[in-house]
Amino acid sequence: MNGRLGMSLVHKVMALESPNRVLPPLMPSIDRSFHRITRGRSLFFTLPDPKSGLILTTTGAQSGQPRRTPLLCITEEPDRWLVIGSNFGKPSHPGWTANLRQQPHAMINWRGRDIPVLATHLSQHERDARWPAIVAFWPPYEACRRRTDREIRVFRLTRRQITGQ
């Protein structure tokens, strides 16, 4: 099966409601394991396009502990990425979005490199302007949007310089 046909099938499956009851608890651990095996070059669920995934490390809003989350990402420029808090269309926001709102300084591992980033929560206007590109990138995001009444949070991650280096 070629990559384009395979992704079309994945898009259709992910848009269905029933897989989204089973897959969410499994996907992060599978992706984190695959990320380790490939030395940070890929996530399992982004195999056709390895540069479309990253591991986001945030500081837990309540615990203060590092939290690692595998995410799809859209590369806007060499040093900017969009990440989407769809949470599979569930009623609640994913925890990593609360972490970024409280502490926007984070770290990503993208293509095997650790990169410090600053997260900016996009305004509704900015999100709406980017939504067609987001859905073109990963069509199941539209099904997620239709399944929930909440605003899906979108963050821009921008590479930041760490002072003292």
Tab-separated table of C-alpha atoms in Angstrom:
chain	number	residue	atom	x	y	z
A	1	MET	CA	0.000	0.000	0.000
A	2	ASN	CA	1.473	3.342	-0.960
A	3	GLY	CA	1.845	6.131	1.603
A	4	ARG	CA	-0.897	8.360	0.169
A	5	LEU	CA	-3.480	5.553	0.063
A	6	GLY	CA	-2.423	4.412	3.535
A	7	MET	CA	-2.855	7.921	4.967
A	8	SER	CA	-6.260	8.246	3.311
A	9	LEU	CA	-7.336	5.070	5.102
A	10	VAL	CA	-5.894	6.341	8.416
A	11	HIS	CA	-7.769	9.647	7.957
A	12	LYS	CA	-11.046	7.811	7.434
A	13	VAL	CA	-10.547	5.542	10.447
A	14	MET	CA	-9.513	8.433	12.722
A	15	ALA	CA	-12.606	10.413	11.700
A	16	LEU	CA	-14.863	7.646	13.013
A	17	GLU	CA	-16.072	7.915	16.582
A	18	SER	CA	-15.504	4.294	17.704
A	19	PRO	CA	-11.681	4.155	17.149
A	20	ASN	CA	-11.437	7.413	19.050
A	21	ARG	CA	-12.744	5.659	22.144
A	22	VAL	CA	-10.058	2.950	21.979
A	23	LEU	CA	-6.967	4.581	20.457
A	24	PRO	CA	-6.391	7.700	22.600
A	25	PRO	CA	-5.046	5.873	25.657
A	26	LEU	CA	-2.777	3.686	23.484
A	27	MET	CA	-1.359	6.166	20.972
A	28	PRO	CA	0.900	8.252	23.248
A	29	SER	CA	2.720	5.254	24.736
A	30	ILE	CA	3.141	3.627	21.314
A	31	ASP	CA	4.446	6.907	19.870
A	32	ARG	CA	6.851	7.529	22.786
A	33	SER	CA	8.268	4.003	22.433
A	34	PHE	CA	8.638	4.313	18.679
A	35	HIS	CA	10.284	7.723	19.154
A	36	ARG	CA	12.921	6.116	21.395
A	37	ILE	CA	13.487	3.232	18.960
A	38	THR	CA	14.024	5.610	16.019
A	39	ARG	CA	16.263	7.878	18.113
A	40	GLY	CA	13.797	10.730	17.858
A	41	ARG	CA	13.397	10.659	14.095
A	42	SER	CA	9.789	9.469	13.900
A	43	LEU	CA	6.562	8.734	15.694
A	44	PHE	CA	4.619	5.584	14.812
A	45	PHE	CA	1.485	7.429	13.735
A	46	THR	CA	3.466	9.769	11.440
A	47	LEU	CA	5.435	7.101	9.533
A	48	PRO	CA	4.458	8.335	6.042
A	49	ASP	CA	5.810	11.806	6.942
A	50	PRO	CA	8.265	11.651	9.887
A	51	LYS	CA	8.716	15.422	10.020
A	52	SER	CA	5.031	15.851	10.908
A	53	GLY	CA	5.471	14.671	14.504
A	54	LEU	CA	7.260	15.863	17.607
A	55	ILE	CA	7.506	15.157	21.305
A	56	LEU	CA	6.457	18.166	23.387
A	57	THR	CA	7.860	18.420	26.905
A	58	THR	CA	5.880	20.790	29.106
A	59	THR	CA	5.927	21.542	32.811
A	60	GLY	CA	2.861	20.069	34.506
A	61	ALA	CA	0.489	22.888	35.499
A	62	GLN	CA	-0.371	21.181	38.793
A	63	SER	CA	2.558	18.837	39.412
A	64	GLY	CA	5.448	20.969	38.167
A	65	GLN	CA	6.881	17.754	36.683
A	66	PRO	CA	8.012	17.337	33.049
A	67	ARG	CA	5.272	15.917	30.821
A	68	ARG	CA	6.143	14.366	27.446
A	69	THR	CA	3.422	14.266	24.795
A	70	PRO	CA	3.737	13.015	21.206
A	71	LEU	CA	1.889	15.325	18.815
A	72	LEU	CA	1.327	15.903	15.150
A	73	CYS	CA	2.726	19.233	14.063
A	74	ILE	CA	2.593	21.524	11.086
A	75	THR	CA	5.907	23.151	10.258
A	76	GLU	CA	5.254	26.788	9.378
A	77	GLU	CA	8.884	27.829	8.985
A	78	PRO	CA	12.152	26.168	9.908
A	79	ASP	CA	11.739	27.444	13.481
A	80	ARG	CA	7.949	27.482	13.971
A	81	TRP	CA	5.420	24.692	14.420
A	82	LEU	CA	1.669	24.512	15.010
A	83	VAL	CA	0.239	21.940	17.424
A	84	ILE	CA	-3.463	21.282	17.769
A	85	GLY	CA	-5.232	20.394	21.035
A	86	SER	CA	-7.987	18.292	19.486
A	87	ASN	CA	-7.988	15.607	22.207
A	88	PHE	CA	-9.800	13.408	19.671
A	89	GLY	CA	-12.888	15.642	19.950
A	90	LYS	CA	-13.436	14.887	23.632
A	91	PRO	CA	-15.278	17.482	25.763
A	92	SER	CA	-12.132	18.458	27.724
A	93	HIS	CA	-8.935	20.102	26.557
A	94	PRO	CA	-5.817	17.934	26.571
A	95	GLY	CA	-3.621	18.472	29.634
A	96	TRP	CA	-0.633	19.675	27.643
A	97	THR	CA	-2.605	22.757	26.529
A	98	ALA	CA	-3.197	23.805	30.154
A	99	ASN	CA	0.494	23.243	30.825
A	100	LEU	CA	1.472	25.550	27.939
A	101	ARG	CA	-1.003	28.227	29.012
A	102	GLN	CA	0.542	28.277	32.486
A	103	GLN	CA	4.175	27.874	31.385
A	104	PRO	CA	4.753	28.713	27.696
A	105	HIS	CA	8.469	27.835	27.815
A	106	ALA	CA	8.743	24.242	26.660
A	107	MET	CA	10.979	21.836	24.777
A	108	ILE	CA	10.320	19.806	21.662
A	109	ASN	CA	12.172	16.888	20.207
A	110	TRP	CA	11.794	17.222	16.467
A	111	ARG	CA	13.666	15.063	13.985
A	112	GLY	CA	15.897	13.831	16.806
A	113	ARG	CA	16.894	17.296	18.079
A	114	ASP	CA	15.909	18.956	21.352
A	115	ILE	CA	14.720	22.499	20.671
A	116	PRO	CA	13.608	25.045	23.290
A	117	VAL	CA	10.368	26.756	22.250
A	118	LEU	CA	7.990	29.479	23.344
A	119	ALA	CA	4.297	28.619	22.937
A	120	THR	CA	1.721	31.183	21.834
A	121	HIS	CA	-1.965	30.303	22.098
A	122	LEU	CA	-3.523	31.458	18.830
A	123	SER	CA	-6.464	33.833	19.049
A	124	GLN	CA	-9.783	32.674	17.617
A	125	HIS	CA	-9.165	34.840	14.546
A	126	GLU	CA	-5.683	33.361	13.977
A	127	ARG	CA	-6.947	29.819	14.569
A	128	ASP	CA	-9.855	30.290	12.172
A	129	ALA	CA	-7.475	31.658	9.532
A	130	ARG	CA	-5.183	28.611	9.918
A	131	TRP	CA	-7.997	26.027	10.199
A	132	PRO	CA	-8.221	25.198	6.441
A	133	ALA	CA	-4.471	24.430	6.383
A	134	ILE	CA	-4.801	22.400	9.586
A	135	VAL	CA	-7.595	20.283	8.111
A	136	ALA	CA	-5.725	19.928	4.798
A	137	PHE	CA	-2.763	18.604	6.800
A	138	TRP	CA	-4.823	16.149	8.913
A	139	PRO	CA	-8.500	15.854	7.806
A	140	PRO	CA	-9.654	14.053	11.006
A	141	TYR	CA	-9.215	17.371	12.874
A	142	GLU	CA	-12.487	18.529	11.300
A	143	ALA	CA	-14.310	15.457	12.666
A	144	CYS	CA	-12.798	16.222	16.087
A	145	ARG	CA	-14.054	19.813	15.858
A	146	ARG	CA	-17.575	18.616	15.019
A	147	ARG	CA	-17.592	16.168	17.970
A	148	THR	CA	-16.981	18.834	20.626
A	149	ASP	CA	-18.552	22.093	21.769
A	150	ARG	CA	-15.263	23.496	23.059
A	151	GLU	CA	-12.846	25.646	21.116
A	152	ILE	CA	-9.946	23.498	19.936
A	153	ARG	CA	-6.782	25.183	21.141
A	154	VAL	CA	-3.997	25.760	18.630
A	155	PHE	CA	-0.506	26.801	19.677
A	156	ARG	CA	2.393	28.174	17.688
A	157	LEU	CA	5.732	26.935	18.988
A	158	THR	CA	8.632	29.222	18.138
A	159	ARG	CA	12.273	28.315	18.664
A	160	ARG	CA	13.737	30.401	21.465
A	161	GLN	CA	17.269	31.132	22.462
A	162	ILE	CA	18.285	30.065	25.939
A	163	THR	CA	20.177	32.885	27.635
A	164	GLY	CA	23.652	32.097	28.847
A	165	GLN	CA	24.510	29.833	25.911
